[in-house]
PDB file of C-alpha atoms and ligand atoms in Angstrom:
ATOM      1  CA  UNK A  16     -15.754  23.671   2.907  1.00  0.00           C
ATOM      2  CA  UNK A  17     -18.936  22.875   4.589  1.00  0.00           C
ATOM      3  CA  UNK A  18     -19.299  20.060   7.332  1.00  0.00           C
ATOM      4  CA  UNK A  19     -20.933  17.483   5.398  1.00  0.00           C
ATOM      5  CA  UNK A  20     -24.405  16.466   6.790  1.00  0.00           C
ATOM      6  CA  UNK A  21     -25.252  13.527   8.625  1.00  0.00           C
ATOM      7  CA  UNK A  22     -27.239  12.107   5.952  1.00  0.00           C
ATOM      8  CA  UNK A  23     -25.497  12.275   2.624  1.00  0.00           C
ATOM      9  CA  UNK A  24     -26.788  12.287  -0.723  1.00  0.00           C
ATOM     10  CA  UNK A  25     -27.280   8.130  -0.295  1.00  0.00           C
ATOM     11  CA  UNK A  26     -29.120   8.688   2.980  1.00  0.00           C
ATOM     12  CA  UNK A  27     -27.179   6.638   4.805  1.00  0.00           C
ATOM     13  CA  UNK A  28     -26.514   7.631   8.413  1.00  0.00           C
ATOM     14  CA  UNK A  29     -23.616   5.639  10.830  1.00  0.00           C
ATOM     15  CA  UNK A  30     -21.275   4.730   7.786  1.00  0.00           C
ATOM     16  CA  UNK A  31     -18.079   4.302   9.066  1.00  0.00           C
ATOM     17  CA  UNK A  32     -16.523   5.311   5.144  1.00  0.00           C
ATOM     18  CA  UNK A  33     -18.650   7.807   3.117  1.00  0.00           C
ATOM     19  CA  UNK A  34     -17.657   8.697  -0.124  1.00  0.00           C
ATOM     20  CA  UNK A  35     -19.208  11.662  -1.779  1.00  0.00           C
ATOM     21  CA  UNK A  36     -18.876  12.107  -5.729  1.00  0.00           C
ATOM     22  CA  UNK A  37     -15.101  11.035  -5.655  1.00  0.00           C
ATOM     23  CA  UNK A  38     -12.991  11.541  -8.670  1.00  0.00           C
ATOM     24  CA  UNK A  39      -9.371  11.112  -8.747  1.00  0.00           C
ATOM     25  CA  UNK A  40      -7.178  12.403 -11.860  1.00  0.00           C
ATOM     26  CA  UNK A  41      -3.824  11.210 -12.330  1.00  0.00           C
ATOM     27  CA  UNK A  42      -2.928  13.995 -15.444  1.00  0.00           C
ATOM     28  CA  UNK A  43      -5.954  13.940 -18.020  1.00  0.00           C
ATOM     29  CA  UNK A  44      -6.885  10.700 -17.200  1.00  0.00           C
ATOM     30  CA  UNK A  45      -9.523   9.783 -13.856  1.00  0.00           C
ATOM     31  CA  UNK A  46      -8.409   6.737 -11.949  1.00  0.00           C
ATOM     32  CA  UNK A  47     -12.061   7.172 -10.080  1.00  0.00           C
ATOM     33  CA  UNK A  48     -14.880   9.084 -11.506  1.00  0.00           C
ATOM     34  CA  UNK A  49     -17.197  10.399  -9.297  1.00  0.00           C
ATOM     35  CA  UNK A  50     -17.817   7.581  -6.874  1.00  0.00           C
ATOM     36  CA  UNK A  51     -20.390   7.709  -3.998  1.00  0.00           C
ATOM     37  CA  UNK A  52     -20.665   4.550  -1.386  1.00  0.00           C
ATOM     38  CA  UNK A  53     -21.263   4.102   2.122  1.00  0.00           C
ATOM     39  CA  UNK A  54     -19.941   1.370   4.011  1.00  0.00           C
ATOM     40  CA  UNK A  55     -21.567   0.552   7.486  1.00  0.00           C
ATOM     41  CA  UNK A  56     -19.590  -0.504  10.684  1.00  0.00           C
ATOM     42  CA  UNK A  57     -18.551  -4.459  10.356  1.00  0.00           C
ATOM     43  CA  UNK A  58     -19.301  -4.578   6.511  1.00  0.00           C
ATOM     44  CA  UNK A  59     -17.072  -6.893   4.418  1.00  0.00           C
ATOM     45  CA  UNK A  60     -17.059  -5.237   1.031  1.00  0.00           C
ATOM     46  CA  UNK A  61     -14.783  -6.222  -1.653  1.00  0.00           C
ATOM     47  CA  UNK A  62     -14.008  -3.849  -4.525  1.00  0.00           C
ATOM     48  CA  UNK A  63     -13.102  -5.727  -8.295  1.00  0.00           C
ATOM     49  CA  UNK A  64     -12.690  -5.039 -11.471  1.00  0.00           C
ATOM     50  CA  UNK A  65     -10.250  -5.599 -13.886  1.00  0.00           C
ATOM     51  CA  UNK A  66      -6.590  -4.658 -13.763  1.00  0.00           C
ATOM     52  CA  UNK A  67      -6.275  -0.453 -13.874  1.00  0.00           C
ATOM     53  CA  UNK A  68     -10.587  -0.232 -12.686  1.00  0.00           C
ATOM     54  CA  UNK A  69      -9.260   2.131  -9.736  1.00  0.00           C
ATOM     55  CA  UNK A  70      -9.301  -0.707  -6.944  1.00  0.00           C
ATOM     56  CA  UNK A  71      -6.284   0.319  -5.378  1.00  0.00           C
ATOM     57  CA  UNK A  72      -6.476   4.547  -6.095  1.00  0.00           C
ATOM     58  CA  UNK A  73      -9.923   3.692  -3.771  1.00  0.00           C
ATOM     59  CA  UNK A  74      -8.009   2.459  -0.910  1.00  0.00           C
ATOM     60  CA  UNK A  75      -5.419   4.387  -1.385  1.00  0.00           C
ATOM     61  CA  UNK A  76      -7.218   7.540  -0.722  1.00  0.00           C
ATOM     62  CA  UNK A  77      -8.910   5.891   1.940  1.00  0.00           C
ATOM     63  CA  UNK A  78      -6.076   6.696   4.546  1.00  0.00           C
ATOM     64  CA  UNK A  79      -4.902   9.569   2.583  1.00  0.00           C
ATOM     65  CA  UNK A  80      -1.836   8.299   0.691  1.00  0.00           C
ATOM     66  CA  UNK A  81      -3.183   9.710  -2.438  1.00  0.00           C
ATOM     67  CA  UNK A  82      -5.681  13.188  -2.382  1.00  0.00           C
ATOM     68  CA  UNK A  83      -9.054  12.925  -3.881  1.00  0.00           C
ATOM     69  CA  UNK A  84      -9.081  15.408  -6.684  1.00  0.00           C
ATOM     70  CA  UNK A  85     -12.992  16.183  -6.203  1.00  0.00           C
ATOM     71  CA  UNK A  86     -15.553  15.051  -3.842  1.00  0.00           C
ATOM     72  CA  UNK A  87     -15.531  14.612  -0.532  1.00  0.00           C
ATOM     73  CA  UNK A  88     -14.144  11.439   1.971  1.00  0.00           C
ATOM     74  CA  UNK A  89     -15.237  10.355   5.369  1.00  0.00           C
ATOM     75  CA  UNK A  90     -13.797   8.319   7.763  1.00  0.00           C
ATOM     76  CA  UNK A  91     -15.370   7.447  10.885  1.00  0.00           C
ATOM     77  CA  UNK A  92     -16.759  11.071  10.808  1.00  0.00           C
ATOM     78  CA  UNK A  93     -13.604  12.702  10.162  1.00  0.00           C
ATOM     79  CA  UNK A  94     -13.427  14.378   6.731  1.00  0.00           C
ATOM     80  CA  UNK A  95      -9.934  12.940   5.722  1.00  0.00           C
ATOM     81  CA  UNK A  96      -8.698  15.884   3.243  1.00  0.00           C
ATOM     82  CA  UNK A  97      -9.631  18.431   6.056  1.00  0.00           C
ATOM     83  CA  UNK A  98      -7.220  16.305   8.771  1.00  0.00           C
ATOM     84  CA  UNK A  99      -3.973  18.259   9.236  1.00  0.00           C
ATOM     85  CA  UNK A 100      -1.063  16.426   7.775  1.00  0.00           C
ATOM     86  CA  UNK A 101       0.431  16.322  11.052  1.00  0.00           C
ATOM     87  CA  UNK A 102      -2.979  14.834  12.702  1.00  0.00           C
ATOM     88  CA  UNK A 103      -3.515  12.026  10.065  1.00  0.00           C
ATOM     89  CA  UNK A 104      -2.126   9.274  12.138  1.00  0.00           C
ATOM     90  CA  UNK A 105      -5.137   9.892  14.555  1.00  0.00           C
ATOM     91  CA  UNK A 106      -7.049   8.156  11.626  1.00  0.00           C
ATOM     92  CA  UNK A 107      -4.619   5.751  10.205  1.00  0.00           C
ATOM     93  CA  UNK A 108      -3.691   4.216  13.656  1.00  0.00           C
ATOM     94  CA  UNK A 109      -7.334   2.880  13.362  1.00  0.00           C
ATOM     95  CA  UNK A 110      -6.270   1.567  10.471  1.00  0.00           C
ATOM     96  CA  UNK A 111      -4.726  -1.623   9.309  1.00  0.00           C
ATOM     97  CA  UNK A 112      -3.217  -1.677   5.747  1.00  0.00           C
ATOM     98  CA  UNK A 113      -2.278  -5.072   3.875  1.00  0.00           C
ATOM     99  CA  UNK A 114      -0.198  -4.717   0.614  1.00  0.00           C
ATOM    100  CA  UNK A 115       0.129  -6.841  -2.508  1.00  0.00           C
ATOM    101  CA  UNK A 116       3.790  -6.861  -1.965  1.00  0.00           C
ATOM    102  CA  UNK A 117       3.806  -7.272   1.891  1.00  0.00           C
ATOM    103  CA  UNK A 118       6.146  -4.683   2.122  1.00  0.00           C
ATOM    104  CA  UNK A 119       7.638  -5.930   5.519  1.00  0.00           C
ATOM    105  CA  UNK A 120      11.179  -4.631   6.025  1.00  0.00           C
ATOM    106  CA  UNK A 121      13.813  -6.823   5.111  1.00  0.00           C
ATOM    107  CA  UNK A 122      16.472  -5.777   7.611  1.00  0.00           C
ATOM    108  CA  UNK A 123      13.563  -6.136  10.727  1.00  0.00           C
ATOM    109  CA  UNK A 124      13.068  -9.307  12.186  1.00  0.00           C
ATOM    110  CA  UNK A 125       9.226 -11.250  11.880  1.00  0.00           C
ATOM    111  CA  UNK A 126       8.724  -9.620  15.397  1.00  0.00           C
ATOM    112  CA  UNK A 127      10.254  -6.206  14.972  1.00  0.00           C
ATOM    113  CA  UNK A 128       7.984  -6.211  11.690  1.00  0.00           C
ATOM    114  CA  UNK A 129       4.901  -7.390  13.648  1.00  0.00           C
ATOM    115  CA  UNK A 130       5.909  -4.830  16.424  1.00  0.00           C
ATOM    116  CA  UNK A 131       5.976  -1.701  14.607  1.00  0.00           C
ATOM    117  CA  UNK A 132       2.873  -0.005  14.977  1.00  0.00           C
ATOM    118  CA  UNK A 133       2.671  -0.618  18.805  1.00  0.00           C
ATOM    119  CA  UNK A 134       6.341   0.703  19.004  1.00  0.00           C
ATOM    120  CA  UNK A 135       4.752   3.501  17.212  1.00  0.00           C
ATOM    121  CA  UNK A 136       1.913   3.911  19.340  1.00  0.00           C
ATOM    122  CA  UNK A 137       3.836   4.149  22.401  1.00  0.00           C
ATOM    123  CA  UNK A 138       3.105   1.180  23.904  1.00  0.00           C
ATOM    124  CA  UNK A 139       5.626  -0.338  26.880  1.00  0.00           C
ATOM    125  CA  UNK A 140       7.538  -3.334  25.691  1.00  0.00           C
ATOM    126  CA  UNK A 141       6.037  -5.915  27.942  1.00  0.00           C
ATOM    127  CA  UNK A 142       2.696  -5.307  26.044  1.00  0.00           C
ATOM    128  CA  UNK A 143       4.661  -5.301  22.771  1.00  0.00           C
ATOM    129  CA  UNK A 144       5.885  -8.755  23.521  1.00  0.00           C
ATOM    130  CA  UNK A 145       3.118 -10.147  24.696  1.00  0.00           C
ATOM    131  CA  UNK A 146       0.533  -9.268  22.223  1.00  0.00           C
ATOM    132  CA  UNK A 147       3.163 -10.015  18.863  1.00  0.00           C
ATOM    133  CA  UNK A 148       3.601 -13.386  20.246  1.00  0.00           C
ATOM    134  CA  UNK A 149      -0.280 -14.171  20.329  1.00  0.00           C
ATOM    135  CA  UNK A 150      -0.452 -12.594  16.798  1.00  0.00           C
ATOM    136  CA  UNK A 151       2.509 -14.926  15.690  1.00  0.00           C
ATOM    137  CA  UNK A 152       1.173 -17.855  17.359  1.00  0.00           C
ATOM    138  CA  UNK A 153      -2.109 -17.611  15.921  1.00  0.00           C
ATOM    139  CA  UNK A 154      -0.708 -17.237  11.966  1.00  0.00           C
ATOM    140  CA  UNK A 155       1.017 -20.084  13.122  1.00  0.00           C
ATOM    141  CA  UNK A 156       4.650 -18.342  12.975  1.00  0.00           C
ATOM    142  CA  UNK A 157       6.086 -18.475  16.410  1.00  0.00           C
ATOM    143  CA  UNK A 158       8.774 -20.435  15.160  1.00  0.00           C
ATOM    144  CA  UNK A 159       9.655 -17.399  12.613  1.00  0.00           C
ATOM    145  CA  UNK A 160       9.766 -14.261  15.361  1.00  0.00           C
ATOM    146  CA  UNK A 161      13.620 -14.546  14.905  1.00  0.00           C
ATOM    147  CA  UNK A 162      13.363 -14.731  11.200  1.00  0.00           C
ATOM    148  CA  UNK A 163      14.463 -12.129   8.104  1.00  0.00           C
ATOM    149  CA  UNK A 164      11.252 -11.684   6.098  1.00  0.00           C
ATOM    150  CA  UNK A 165      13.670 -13.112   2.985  1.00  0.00           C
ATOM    151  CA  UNK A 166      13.780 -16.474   4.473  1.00  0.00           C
ATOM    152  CA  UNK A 167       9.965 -16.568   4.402  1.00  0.00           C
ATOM    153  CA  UNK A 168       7.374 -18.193   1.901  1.00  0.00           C
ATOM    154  CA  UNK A 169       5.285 -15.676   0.224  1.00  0.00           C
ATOM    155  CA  UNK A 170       2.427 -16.904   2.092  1.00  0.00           C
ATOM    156  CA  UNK A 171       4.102 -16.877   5.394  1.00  0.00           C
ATOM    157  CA  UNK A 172       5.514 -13.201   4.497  1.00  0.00           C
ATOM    158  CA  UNK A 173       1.686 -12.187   4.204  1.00  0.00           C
ATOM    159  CA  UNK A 174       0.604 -13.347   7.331  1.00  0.00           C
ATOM    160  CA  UNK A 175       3.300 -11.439   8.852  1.00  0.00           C
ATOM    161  CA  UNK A 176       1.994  -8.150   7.038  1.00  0.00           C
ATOM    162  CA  UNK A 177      -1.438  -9.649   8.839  1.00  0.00           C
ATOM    163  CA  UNK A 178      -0.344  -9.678  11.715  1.00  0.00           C
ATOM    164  CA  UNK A 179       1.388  -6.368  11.548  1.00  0.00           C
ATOM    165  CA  UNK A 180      -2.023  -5.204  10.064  1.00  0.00           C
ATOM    166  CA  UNK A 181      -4.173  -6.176  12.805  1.00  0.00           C
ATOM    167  CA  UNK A 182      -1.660  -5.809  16.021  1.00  0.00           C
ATOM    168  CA  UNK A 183      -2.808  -2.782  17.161  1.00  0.00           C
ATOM    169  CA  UNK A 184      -6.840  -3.830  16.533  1.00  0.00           C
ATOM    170  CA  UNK A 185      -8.119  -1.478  13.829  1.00  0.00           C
ATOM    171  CA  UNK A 186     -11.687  -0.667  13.478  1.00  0.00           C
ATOM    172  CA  UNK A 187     -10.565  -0.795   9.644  1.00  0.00           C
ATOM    173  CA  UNK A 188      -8.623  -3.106   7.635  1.00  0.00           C
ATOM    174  CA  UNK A 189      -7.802  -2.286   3.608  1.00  0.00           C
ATOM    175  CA  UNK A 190      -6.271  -5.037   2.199  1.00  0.00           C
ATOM    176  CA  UNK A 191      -4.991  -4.413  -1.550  1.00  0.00           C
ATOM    177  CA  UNK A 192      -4.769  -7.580  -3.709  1.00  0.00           C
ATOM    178  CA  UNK A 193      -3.630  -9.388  -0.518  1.00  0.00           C
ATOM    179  CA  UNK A 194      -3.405 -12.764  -2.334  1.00  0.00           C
ATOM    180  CA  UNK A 195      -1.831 -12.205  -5.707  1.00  0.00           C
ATOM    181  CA  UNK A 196       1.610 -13.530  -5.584  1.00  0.00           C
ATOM    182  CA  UNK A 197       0.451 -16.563  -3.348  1.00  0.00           C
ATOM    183  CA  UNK A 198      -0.093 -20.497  -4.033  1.00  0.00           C
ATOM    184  CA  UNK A 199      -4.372 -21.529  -3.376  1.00  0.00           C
ATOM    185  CA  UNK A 200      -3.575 -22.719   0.143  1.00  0.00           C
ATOM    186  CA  UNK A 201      -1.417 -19.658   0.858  1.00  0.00           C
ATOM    187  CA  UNK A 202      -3.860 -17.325  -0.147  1.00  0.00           C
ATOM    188  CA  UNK A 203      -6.511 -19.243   1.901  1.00  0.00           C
ATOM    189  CA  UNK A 204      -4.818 -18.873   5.405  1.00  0.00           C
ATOM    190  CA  UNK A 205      -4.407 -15.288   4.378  1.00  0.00           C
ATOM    191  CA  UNK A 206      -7.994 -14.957   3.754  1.00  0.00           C
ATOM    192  CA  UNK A 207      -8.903 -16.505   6.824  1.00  0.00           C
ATOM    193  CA  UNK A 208      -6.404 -14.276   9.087  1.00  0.00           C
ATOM    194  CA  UNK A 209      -7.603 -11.142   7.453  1.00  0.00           C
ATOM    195  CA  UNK A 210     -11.436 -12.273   7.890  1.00  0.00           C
ATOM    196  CA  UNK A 211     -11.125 -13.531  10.995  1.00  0.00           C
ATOM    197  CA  UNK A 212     -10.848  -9.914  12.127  1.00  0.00           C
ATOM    198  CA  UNK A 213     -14.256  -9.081  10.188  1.00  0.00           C
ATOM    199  CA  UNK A 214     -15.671 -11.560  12.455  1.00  0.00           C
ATOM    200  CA  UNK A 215     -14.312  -9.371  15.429  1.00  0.00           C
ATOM    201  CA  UNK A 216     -15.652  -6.590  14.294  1.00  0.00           C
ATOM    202  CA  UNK A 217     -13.810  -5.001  11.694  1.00  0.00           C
ATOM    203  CA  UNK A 218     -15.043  -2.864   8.558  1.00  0.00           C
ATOM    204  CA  UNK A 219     -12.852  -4.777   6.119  1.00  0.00           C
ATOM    205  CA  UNK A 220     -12.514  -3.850   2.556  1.00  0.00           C
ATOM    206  CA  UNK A 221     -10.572  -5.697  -0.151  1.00  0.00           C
ATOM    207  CA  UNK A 222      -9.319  -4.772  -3.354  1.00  0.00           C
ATOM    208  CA  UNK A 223      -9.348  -7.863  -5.731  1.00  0.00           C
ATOM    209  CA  UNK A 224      -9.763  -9.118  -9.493  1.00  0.00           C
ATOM    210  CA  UNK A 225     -10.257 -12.580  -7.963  1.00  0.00           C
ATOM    211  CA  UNK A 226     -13.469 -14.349  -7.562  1.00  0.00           C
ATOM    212  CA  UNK A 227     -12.757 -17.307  -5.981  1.00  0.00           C
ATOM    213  CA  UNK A 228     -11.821 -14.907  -2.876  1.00  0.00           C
ATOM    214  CA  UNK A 229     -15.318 -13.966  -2.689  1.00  0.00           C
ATOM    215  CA  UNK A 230     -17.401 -16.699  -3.935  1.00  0.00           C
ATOM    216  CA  UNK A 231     -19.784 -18.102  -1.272  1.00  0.00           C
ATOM    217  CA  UNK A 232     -18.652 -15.167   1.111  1.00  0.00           C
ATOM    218  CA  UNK A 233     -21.376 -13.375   2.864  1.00  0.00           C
ATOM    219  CA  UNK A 234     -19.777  -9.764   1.540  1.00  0.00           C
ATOM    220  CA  UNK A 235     -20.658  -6.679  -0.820  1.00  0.00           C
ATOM    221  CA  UNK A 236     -19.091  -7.329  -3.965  1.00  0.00           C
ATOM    222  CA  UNK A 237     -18.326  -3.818  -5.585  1.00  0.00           C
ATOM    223  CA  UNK A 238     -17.431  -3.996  -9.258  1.00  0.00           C
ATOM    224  CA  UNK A 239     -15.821  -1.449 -10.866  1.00  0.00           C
ATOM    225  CA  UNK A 240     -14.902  -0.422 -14.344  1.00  0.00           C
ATOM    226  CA  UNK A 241     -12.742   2.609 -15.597  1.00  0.00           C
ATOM    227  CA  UNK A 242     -12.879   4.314 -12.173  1.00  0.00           C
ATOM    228  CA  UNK A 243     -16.642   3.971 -11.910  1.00  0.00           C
ATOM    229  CA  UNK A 244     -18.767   1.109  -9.900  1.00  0.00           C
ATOM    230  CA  UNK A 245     -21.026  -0.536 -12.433  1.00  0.00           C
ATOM    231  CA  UNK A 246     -22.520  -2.923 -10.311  1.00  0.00           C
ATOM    232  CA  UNK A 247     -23.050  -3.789  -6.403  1.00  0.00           C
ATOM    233  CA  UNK A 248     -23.683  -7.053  -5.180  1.00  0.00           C
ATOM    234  CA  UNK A 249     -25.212  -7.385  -1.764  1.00  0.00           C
ATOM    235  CA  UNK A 250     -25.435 -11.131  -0.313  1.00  0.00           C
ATOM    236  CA  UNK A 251     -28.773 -10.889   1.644  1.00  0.00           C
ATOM    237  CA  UNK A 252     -26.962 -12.313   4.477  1.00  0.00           C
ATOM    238  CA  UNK A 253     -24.962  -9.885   5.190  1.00  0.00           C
ATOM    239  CA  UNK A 254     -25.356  -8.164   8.406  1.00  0.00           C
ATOM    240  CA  UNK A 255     -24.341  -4.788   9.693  1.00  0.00           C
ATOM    241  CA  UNK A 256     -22.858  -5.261  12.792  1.00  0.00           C
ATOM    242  CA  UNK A 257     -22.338  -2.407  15.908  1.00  0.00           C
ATOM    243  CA  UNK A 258     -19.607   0.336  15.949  1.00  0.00           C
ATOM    244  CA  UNK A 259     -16.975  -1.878  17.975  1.00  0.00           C
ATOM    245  CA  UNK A 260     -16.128  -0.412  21.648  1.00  0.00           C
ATOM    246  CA  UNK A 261     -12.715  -0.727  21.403  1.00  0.00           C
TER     247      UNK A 261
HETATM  248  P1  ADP B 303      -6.415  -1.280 -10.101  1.00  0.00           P
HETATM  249  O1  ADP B 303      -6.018  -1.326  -8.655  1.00  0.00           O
HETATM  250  O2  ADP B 303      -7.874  -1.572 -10.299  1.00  0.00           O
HETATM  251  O3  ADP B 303      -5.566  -2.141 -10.968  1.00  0.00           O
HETATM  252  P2  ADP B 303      -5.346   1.405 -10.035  1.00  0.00           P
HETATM  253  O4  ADP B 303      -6.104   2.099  -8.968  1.00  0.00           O
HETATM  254  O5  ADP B 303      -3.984   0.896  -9.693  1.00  0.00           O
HETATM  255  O6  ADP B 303      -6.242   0.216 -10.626  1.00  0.00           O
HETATM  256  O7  ADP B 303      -5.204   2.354 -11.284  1.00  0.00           O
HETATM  257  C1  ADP B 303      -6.295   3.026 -11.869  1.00  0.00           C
HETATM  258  C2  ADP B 303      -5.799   3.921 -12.986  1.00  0.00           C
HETATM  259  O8  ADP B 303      -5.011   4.977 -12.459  1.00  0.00           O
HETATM  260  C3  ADP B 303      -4.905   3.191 -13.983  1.00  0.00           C
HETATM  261  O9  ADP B 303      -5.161   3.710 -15.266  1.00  0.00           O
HETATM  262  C4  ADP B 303      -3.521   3.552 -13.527  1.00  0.00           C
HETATM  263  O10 ADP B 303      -2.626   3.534 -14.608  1.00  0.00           O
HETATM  264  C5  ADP B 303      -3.719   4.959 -13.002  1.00  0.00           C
HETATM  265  N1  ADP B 303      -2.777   5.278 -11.913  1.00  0.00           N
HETATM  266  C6  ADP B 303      -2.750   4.706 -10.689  1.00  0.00           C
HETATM  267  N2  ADP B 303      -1.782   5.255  -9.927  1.00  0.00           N
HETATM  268  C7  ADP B 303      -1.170   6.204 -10.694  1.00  0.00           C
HETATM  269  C8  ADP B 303      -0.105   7.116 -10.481  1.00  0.00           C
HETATM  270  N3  ADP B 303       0.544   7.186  -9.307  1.00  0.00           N
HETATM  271  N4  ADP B 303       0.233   7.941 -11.506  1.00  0.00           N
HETATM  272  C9  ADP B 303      -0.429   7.905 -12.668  1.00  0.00           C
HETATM  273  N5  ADP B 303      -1.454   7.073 -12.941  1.00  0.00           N
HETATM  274  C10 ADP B 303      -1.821   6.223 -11.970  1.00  0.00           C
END
């Protein structure tokens, strides 16, 4: 395949996520039909749409857990179906993921959980402990870095997954219906933690079929129906901020 250009069919040039004519087919059916976007560096864009619109397929096949079945995906500049398997965690470390279901692990403690990716990344154990407890401190959870996820609320099991998220300072952040299962103030401190990073720097995008998380939100409001986006909403506000140096 053919590098792709540096302006794409939208014209867009510095888009951290480029999406070219992406359609994903589970069987017969398309969970995305041909979608094209480009999201700049710093962008808050939230993808809705009712229940089975494709919300999560999208973010899923933004850090490759699912395959595009057509079309073509970039992420900062790296065509993600043309990454070697064994290379793709040069592009999700740069990523931070938040599920519906927090999916923390239950025999981990809070800070193990929290912990993970740096472990992952290599990082010596003095920086480990260091930077978890200013993550844990600031989702208000310092108490809990001894804690089994079970003995948790729902809402402070999310800010965990935040934390977790965000520990090793992703230029990305997908968050997949990161409220769902939580209470209104719940979900709140989970929206802040997760846009507090936007206001770092962070291209975050969040899959949702709740308003209320977006209303009066300076964001892109992506709406999509049957796999396809029928409608963008751009609040005028909405700045594109630099690539961050980090
Ligand atoms: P949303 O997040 O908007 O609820 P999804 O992306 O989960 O939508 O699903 C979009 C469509 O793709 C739905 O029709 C769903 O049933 C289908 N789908 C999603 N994942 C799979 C899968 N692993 N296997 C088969 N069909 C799937």
């Amino acid at each position: 395949m053919e590098p792709i250009p540096a302006s794409g069919p939208e014209g867009a040039t510095g888009a951290i996520i480029r999406l070219f004519a992406v359609t994903k087919a589970y069987g017969k059916e398309n969970a995305l039909s041909g979608i094209s976007l480009s999201i700049l560096p710093g962008e808050l864009v939230f993808f809705t749409g009712p229940s089975g619109a494709g919300k999560s397929t999208l973010l899923r096949l933004l850090y490759r857990a699912e395959e595009a079945s057509s079309g073509q995906i970039l992420v900062m500049n790296r065509n993600i179906s043309r990454v070697p398997r064994n290379r793709l965690w040069e592009i999700r470390r740069r990523i931070g993921v938040v599920f519906q279901d927090f999916s923390l692990i239950p025999t981990r403690t809070v800070f193990d959980n929290v912990a993970l990716p740096l472990f992952a990344a290599g990082r010596d154990r003095e920086f480990i402990r260091k930077k978890v407890s200013v993550l844990l401190r600031n989702a208000g959870l310092e108490k809990r870095a001894k804690s089994y996820p079970q003995s948790l609320s729902g809402g402070e099991q999310q800010r965990v997954a935040v934390a977790r998220a965000i520990c090793t300072d992703p230029d990305i952040i997908l968050a997949d219906e990161p409220t769902a299962s939580l209470d209104p103030e719940a979900a709140g401190q989970v929206m802040e933690a997760i846009l507090s990073q936007h206001r770092k720097g962070a291209t975050v995008l969040i899959a949702t079929h709740d308003r209320r998380l977006y209303e009066g939100l300076d964001a892109r409001v992506e709406h999509l129906t049957r796999g396809s986006i029928q409608e963008t909403e751009q609040n005028p506000s909405q700045e594109a901020r630099p690539f961050p140096d980090r």
